Coordinates of N, CA and C and ligand atoms in Angstrom, one line a residue:
X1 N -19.4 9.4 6.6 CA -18.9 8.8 5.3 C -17.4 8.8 5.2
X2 N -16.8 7.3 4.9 CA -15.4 7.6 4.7 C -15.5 7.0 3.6
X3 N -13.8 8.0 3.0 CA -13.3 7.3 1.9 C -12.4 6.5 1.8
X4 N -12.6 4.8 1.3 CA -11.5 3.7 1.6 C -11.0 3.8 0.3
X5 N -9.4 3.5 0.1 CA -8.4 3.6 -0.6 C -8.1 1.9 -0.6
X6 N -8.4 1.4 -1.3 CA -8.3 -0.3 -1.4 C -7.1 -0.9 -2.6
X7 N -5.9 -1.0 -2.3 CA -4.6 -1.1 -2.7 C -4.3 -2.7 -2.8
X8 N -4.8 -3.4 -4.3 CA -4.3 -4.8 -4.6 C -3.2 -4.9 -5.3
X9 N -2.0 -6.0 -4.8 CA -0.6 -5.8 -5.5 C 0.2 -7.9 -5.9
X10 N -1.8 -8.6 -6.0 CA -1.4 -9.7 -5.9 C -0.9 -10.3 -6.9
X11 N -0.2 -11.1 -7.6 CA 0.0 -12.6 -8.6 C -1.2 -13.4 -8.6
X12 N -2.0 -13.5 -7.4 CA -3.1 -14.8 -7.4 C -4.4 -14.2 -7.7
X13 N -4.5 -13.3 -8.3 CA -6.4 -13.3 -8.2 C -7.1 -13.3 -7.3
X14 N -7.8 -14.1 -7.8 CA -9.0 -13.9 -6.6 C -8.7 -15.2 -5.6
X15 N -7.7 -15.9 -5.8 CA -7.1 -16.9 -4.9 C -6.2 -16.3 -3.8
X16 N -6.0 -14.8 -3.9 CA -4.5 -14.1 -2.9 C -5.4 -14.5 -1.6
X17 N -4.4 -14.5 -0.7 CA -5.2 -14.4 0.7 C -4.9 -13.1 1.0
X18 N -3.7 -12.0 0.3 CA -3.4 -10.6 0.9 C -4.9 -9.9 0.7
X19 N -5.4 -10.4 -0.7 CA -7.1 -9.7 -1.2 C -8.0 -10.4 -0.1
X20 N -8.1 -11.6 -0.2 CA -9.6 -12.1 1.0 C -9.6 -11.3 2.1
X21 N -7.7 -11.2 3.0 CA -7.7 -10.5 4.5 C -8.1 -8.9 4.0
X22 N -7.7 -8.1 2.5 CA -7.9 -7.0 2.6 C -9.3 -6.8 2.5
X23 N -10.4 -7.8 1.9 CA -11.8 -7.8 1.8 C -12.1 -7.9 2.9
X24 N -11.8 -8.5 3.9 CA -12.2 -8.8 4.9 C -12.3 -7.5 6.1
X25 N -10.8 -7.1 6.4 CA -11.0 -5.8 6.7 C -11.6 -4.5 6.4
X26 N -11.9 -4.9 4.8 CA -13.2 -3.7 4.1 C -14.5 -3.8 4.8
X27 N -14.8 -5.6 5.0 CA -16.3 -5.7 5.3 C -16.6 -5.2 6.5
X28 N -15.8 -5.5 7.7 CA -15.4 -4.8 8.5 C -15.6 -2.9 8.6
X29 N -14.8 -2.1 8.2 CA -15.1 -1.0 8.2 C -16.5 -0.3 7.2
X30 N -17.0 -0.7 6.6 CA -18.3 -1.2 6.1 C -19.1 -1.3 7.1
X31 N -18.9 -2.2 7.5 CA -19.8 -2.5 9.0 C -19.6 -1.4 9.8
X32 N -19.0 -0.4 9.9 CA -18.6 0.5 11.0 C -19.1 1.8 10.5
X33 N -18.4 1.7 9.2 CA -19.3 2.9 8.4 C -20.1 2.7 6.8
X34 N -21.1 3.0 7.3 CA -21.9 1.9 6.4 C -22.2 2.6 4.9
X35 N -21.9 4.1 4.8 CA -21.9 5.3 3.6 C -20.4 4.8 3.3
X36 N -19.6 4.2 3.7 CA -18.6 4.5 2.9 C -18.6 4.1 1.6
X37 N -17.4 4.8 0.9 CA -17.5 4.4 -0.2 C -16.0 4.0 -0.5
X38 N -15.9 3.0 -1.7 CA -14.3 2.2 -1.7 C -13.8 2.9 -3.1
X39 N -12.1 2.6 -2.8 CA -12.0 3.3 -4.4 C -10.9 2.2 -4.6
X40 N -10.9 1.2 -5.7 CA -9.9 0.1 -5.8 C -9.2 0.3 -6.7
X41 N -7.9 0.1 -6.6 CA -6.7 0.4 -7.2 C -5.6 -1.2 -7.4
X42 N -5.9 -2.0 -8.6 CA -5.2 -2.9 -8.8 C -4.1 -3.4 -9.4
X43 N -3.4 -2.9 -8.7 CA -1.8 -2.3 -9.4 C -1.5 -3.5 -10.5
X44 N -1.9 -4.5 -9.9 CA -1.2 -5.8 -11.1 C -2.0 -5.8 -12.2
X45 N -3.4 -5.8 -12.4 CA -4.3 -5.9 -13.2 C -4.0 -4.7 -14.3
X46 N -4.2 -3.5 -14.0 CA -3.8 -2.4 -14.6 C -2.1 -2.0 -15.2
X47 N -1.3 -3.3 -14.4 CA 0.4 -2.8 -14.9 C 0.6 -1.7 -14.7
X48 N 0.8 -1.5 -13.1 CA 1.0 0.1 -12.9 C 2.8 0.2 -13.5
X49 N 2.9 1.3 -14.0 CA 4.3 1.7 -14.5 C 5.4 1.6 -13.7
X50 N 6.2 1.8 -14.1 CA 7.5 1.9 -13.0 C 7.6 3.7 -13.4
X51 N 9.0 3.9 -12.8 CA 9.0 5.2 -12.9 C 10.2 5.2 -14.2
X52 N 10.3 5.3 -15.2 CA 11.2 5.2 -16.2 C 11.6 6.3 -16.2
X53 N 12.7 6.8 -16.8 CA 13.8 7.9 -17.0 C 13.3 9.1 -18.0
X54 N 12.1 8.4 -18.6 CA 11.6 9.7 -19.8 C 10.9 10.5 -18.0
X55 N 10.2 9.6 -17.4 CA 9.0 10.1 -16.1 C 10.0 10.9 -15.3
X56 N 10.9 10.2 -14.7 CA 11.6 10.8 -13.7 C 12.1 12.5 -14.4
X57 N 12.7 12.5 -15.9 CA 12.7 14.0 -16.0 C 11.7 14.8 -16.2
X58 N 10.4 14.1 -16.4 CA 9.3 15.2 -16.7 C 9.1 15.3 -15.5
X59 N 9.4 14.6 -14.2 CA 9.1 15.0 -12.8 C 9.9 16.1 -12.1
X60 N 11.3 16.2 -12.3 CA 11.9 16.8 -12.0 C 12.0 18.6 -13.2
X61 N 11.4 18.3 -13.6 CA 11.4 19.7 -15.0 C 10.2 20.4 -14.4
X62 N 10.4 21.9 -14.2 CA 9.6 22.7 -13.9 C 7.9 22.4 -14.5
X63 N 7.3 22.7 -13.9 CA 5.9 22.1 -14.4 C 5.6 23.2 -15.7
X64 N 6.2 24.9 -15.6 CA 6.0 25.8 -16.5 C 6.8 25.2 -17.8
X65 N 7.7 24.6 -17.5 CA 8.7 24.1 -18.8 C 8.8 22.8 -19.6
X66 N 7.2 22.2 -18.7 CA 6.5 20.7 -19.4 C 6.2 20.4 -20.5
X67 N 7.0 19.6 -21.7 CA 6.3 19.5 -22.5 C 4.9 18.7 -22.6
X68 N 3.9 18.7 -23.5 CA 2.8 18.1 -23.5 C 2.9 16.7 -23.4
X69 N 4.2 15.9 -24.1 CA 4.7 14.2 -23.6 C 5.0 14.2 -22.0
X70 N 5.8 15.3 -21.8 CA 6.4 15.2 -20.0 C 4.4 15.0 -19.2
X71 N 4.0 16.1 -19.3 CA 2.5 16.5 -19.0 C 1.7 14.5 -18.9
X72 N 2.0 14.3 -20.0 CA 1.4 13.2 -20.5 C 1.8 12.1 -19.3
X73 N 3.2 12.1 -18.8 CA 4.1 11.2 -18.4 C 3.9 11.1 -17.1
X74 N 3.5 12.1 -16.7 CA 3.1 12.1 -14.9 C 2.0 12.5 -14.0
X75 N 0.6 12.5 -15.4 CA -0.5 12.2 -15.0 C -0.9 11.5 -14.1
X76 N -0.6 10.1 -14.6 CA -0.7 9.0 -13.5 C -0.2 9.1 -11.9
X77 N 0.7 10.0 -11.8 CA 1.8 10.2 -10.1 C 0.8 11.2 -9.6
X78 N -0.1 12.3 -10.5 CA -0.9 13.4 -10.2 C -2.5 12.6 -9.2
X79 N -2.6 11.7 -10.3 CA -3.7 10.7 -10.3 C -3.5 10.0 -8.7
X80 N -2.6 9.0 -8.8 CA -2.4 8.5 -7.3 C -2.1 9.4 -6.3
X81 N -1.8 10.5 -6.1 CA -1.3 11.3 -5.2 C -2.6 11.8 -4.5
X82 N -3.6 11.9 -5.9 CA -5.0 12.9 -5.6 C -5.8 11.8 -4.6
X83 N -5.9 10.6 -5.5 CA -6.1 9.2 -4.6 C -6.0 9.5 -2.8
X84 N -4.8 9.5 -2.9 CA -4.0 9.1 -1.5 C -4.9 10.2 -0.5
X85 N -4.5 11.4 -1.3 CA -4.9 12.6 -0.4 C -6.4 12.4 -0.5
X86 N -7.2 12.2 -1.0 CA -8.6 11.8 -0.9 C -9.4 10.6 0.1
X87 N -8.6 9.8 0.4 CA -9.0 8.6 1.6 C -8.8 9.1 2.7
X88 N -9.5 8.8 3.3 CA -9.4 8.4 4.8 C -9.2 7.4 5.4
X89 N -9.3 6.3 4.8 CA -8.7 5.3 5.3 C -7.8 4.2 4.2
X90 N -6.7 3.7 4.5 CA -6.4 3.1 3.3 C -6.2 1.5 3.7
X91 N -6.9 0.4 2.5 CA -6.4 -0.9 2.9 C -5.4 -1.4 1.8
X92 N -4.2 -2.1 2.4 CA -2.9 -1.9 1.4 C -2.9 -3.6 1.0
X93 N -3.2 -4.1 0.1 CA -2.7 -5.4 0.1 C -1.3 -5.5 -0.2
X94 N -0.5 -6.4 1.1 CA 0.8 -6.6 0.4 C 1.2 -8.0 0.8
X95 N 1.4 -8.8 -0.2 CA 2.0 -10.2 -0.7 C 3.3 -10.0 -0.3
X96 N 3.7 -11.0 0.7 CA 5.4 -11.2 0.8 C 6.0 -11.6 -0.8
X97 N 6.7 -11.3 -1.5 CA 7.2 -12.4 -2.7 C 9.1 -12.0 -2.6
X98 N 9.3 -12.7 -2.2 CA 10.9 -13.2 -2.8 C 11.4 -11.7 -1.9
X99 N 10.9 -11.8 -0.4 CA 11.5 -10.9 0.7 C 11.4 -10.0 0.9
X100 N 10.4 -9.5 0.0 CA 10.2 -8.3 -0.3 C 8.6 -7.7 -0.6
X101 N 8.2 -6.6 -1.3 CA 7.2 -6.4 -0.9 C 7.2 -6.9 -2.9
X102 N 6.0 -6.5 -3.7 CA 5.7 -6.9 -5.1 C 6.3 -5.4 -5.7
X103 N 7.1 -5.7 -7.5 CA 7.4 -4.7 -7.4 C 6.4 -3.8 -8.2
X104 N 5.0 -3.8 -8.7 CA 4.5 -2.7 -8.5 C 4.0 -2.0 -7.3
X105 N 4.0 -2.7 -6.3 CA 3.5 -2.1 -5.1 C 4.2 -0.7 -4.7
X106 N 6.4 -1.1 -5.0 CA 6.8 -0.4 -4.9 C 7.2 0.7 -5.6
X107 N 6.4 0.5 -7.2 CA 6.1 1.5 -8.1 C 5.2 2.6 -7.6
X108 N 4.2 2.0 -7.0 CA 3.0 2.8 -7.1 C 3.4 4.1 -5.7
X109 N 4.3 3.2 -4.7 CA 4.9 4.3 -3.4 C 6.1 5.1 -4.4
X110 N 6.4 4.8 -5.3 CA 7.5 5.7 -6.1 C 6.9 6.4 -6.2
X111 N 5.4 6.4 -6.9 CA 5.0 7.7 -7.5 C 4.4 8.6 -5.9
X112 N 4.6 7.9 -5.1 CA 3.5 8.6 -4.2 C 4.4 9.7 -3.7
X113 N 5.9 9.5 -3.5 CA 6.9 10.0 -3.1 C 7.6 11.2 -3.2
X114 N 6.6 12.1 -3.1 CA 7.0 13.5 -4.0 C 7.4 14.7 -3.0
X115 N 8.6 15.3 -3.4 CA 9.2 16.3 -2.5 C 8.1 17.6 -2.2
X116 N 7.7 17.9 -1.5 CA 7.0 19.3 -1.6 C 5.1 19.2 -1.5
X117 N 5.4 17.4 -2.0 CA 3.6 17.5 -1.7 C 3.4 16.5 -1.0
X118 N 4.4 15.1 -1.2 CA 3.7 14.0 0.4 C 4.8 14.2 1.4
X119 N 5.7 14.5 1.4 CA 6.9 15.0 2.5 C 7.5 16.4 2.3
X120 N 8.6 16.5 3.2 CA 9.6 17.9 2.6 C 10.6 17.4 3.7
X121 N 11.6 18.3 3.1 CA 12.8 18.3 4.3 C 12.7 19.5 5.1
X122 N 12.9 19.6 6.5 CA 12.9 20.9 6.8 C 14.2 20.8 8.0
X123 N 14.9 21.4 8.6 CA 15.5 21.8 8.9 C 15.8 20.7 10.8
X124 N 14.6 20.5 10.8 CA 14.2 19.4 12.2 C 14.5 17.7 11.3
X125 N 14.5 17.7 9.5 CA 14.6 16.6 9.7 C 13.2 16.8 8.8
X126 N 13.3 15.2 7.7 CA 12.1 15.1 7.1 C 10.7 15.1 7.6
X127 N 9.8 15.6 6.9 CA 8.1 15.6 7.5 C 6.8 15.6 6.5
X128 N 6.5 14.5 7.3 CA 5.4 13.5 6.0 C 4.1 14.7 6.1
X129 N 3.7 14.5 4.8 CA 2.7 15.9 4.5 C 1.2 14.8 4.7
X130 N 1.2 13.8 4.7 CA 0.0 13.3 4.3 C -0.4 13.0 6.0
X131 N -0.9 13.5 6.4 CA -1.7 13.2 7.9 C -3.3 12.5 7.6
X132 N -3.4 12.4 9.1 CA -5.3 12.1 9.7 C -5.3 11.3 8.3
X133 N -4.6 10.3 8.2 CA -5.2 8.7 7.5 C -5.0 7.7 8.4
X134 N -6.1 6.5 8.4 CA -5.4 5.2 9.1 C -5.3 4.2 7.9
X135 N -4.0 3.6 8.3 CA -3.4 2.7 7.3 C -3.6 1.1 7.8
X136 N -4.2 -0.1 7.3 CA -4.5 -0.8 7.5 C -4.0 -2.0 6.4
X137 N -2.8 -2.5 6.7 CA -1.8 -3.5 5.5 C -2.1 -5.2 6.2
X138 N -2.9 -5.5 4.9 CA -3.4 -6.7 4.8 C -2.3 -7.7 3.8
X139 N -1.1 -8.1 5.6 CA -0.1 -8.6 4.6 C 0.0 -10.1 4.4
X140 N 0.4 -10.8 3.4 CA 0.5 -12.2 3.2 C 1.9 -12.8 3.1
X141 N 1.9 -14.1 3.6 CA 3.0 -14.6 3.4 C 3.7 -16.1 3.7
X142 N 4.2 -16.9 2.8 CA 4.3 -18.1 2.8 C 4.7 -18.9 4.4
X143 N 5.9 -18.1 4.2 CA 7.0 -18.5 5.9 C 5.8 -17.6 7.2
X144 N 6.4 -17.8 8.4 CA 5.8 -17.3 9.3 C 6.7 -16.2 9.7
X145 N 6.3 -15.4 10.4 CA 7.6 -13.8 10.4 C 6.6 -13.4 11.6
X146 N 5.5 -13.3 12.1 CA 5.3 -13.0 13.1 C 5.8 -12.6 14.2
X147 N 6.8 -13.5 14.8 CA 7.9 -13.4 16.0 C 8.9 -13.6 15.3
X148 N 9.5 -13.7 14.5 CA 10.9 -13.4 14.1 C 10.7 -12.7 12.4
X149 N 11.0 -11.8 12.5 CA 10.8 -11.5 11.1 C 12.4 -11.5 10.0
X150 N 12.9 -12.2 10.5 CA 14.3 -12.8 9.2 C 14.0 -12.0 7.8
X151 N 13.1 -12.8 7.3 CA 13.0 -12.6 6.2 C 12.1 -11.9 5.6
X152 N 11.6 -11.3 6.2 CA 10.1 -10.1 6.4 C 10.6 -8.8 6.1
X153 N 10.5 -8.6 4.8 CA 11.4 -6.7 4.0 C 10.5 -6.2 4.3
X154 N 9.0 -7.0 4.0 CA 7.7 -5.9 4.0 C 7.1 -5.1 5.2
X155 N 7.0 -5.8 6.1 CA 6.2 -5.3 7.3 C 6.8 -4.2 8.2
X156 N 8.2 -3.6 8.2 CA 8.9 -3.0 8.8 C 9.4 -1.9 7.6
X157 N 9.4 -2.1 6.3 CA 9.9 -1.1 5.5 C 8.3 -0.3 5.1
X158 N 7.2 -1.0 4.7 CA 5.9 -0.2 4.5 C 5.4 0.7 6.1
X159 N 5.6 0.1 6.8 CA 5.5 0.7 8.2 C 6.3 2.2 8.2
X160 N 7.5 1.8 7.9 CA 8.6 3.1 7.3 C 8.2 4.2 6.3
X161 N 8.0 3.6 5.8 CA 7.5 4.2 4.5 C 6.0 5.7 4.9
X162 N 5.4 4.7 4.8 CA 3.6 5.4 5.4 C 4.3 6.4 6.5
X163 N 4.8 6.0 7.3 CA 5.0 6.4 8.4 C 6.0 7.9 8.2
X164 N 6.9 8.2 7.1 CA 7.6 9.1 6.5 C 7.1 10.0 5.7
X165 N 5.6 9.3 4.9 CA 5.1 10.4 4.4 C 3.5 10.9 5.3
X166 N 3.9 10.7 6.7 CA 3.0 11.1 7.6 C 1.8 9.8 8.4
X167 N 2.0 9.3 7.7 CA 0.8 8.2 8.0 C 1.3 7.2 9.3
X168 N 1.2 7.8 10.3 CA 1.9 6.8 11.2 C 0.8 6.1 12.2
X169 N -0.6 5.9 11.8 CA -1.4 5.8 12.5 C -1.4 3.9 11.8
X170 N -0.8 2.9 11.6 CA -0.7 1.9 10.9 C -0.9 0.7 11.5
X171 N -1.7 0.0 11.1 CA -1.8 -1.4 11.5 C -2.1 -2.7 10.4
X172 N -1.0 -3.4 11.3 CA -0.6 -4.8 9.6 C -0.9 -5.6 10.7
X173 N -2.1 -6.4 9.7 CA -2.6 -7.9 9.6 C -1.6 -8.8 8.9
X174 N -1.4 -9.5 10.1 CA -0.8 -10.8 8.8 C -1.5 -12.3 8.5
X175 N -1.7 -12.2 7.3 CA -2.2 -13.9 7.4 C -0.9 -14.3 6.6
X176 N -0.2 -15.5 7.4 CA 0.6 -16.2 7.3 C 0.9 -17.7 7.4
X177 N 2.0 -18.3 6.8 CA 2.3 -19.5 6.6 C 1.6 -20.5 5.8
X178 N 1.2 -19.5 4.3 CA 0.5 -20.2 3.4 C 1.3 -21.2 2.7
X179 N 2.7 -21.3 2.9 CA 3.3 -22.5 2.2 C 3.2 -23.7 3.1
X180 N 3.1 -23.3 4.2 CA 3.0 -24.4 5.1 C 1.4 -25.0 4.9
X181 N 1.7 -26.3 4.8 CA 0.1 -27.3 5.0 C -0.7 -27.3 6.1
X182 N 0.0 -27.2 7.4 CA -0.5 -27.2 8.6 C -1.2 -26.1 8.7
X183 N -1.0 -25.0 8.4 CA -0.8 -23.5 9.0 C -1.6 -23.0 7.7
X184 N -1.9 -23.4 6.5 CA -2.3 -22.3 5.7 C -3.6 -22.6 6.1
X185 N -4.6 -23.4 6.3 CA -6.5 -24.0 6.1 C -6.7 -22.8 7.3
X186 N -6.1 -22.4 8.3 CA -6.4 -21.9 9.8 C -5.6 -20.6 9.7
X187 N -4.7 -20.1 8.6 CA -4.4 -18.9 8.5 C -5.2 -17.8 8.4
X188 N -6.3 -17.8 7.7 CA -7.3 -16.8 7.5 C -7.7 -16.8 8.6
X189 N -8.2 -17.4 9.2 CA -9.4 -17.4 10.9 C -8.6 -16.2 11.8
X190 N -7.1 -16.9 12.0 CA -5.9 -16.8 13.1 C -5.8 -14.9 12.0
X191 N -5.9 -14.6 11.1 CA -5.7 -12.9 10.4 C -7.1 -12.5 11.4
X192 N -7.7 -13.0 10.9 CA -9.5 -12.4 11.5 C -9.5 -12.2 13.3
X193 N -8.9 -13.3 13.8 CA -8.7 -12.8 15.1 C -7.8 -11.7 15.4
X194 N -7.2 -11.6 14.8 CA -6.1 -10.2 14.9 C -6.5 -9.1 14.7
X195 N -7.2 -9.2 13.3 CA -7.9 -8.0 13.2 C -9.0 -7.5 14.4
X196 N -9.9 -8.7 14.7 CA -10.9 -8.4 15.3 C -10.1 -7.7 16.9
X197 N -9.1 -7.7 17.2 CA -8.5 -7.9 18.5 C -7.7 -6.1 18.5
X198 N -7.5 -5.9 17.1 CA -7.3 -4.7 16.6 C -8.5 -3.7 16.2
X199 N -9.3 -3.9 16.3 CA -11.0 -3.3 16.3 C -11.4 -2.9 17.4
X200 N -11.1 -4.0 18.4 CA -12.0 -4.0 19.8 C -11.3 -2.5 20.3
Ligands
FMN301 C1 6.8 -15.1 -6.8 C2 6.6 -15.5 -5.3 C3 7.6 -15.3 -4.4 C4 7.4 -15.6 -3.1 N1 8.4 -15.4 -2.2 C5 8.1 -15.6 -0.9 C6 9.1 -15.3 0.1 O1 10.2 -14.8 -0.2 N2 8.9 -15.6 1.4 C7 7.7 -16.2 1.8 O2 7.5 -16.4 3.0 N3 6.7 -16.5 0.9 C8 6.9 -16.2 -0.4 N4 5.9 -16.5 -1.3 C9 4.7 -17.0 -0.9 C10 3.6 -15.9 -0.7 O3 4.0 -15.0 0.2 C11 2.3 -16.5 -0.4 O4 1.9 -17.4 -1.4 C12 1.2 -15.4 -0.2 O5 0.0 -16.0 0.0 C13 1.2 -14.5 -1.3 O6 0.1 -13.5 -1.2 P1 -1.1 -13.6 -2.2 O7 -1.8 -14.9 -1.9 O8 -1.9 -12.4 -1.8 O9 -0.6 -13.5 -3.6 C14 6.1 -16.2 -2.7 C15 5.1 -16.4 -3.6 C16 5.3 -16.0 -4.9 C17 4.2 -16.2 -5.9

């Protein structure tokens, strides 16, 4: 039995293709393990927070010196963290938008970002606390970045990312060149072969 961590960060609904490829690689591990169970987390739908300035001091304020508003304020960071540490496997939707990754995507890695419980500094140099997950980023994107990634913030900074708070076991799907006519009807097939090529 695994536990899948299923991470939507789309504008489109049920029209994203970042959701169809991250469904797709669900159905997939599904197929592989068939008890698993999924836990979905739709950051757009829900308006995951940013980290605002009342949050960031109830974060940094001793947990003994919390008031019951601070308490209140970083529930949610307690909540996704427990999340995180509870999967075994995670599927990440991420939408290229405007070069970057979406910005609650990069809310919800704010919260994940915590000194002393997903990384630490130690003396050799930072070291990511969150081990034995595999990361699986079902990314989308209008332009093509495959062989040249110009304009591609997401696929090398989430890579970074995961990979700092331990997770280095990572593999990004791209379905790509949905602004293109040519390239978007045959984009989803051309993700599915990659995945599948990443399976075998
Ligand atoms: C607000 C917005 C900004 C976008 N910015 C970019 C961009 O900078 N580069 C790019 O290649 N595509 C860009 N696109 C196109 C999306 O990457 C493309 O539509 C992709 O399918 C979005 O993923 P989704 O379908 O899961 O929402 C943008 C789309 C939107 C809605």
């Amino acid at each position: 039995m695994k536990k899948i961590l299923h991470v939507i960060s789309t504008l489109n609904g049920q029209n994203s293709y970042s959701l169809a490829l991250g469904n797709k690689i669900l159905d997939q591990l599904k197929n592989e393990y068939p008890e698993s169970e999924v836990v979905e987390r739709n950051l757009v739908v829900e308006d995951f927070p940013h980290i605002s300035e009342d949050k960031w001091q109830a974060i940094i304020t001793p947990e003994e010196n919390r008031t019951d508003a601070q308490k209140e304020a970083i529930a949610i960071q307690e909540e996704v963290i427990q999340e995180l540490f509870d999967a075994d496997i995670l599927v990440i939707g991420a939408p290229l938008y405007n070069f970057g990754i979406p910005s609650q995507l990069k809310a919800w890695i704010g919260h994940l970002a915590k000194t002393g419980t997903t990384f630490k500094y130690t003396e050799e140099g930072p070291q990511g606390l969150v081990t034995g997950k595999k990361v699986y980023i079902a990314m989308s994107s209008g332009g093509v970045y495959s062989e040249n990634p110009a304009y591609d913030f997401v696929s090398d900074y989430l890579i970074k990312v995961f990979g700092f708070l331990g997770m280095t076991d990572v593999e990004l799907i791209r379905v790509e060149g949905i602004a293109i006519p040519e390239l978007r009807d045959g984009a989803l097939d051309k993700a599915e072969k990659q995945l599948a090529e990443s399976l075998a």
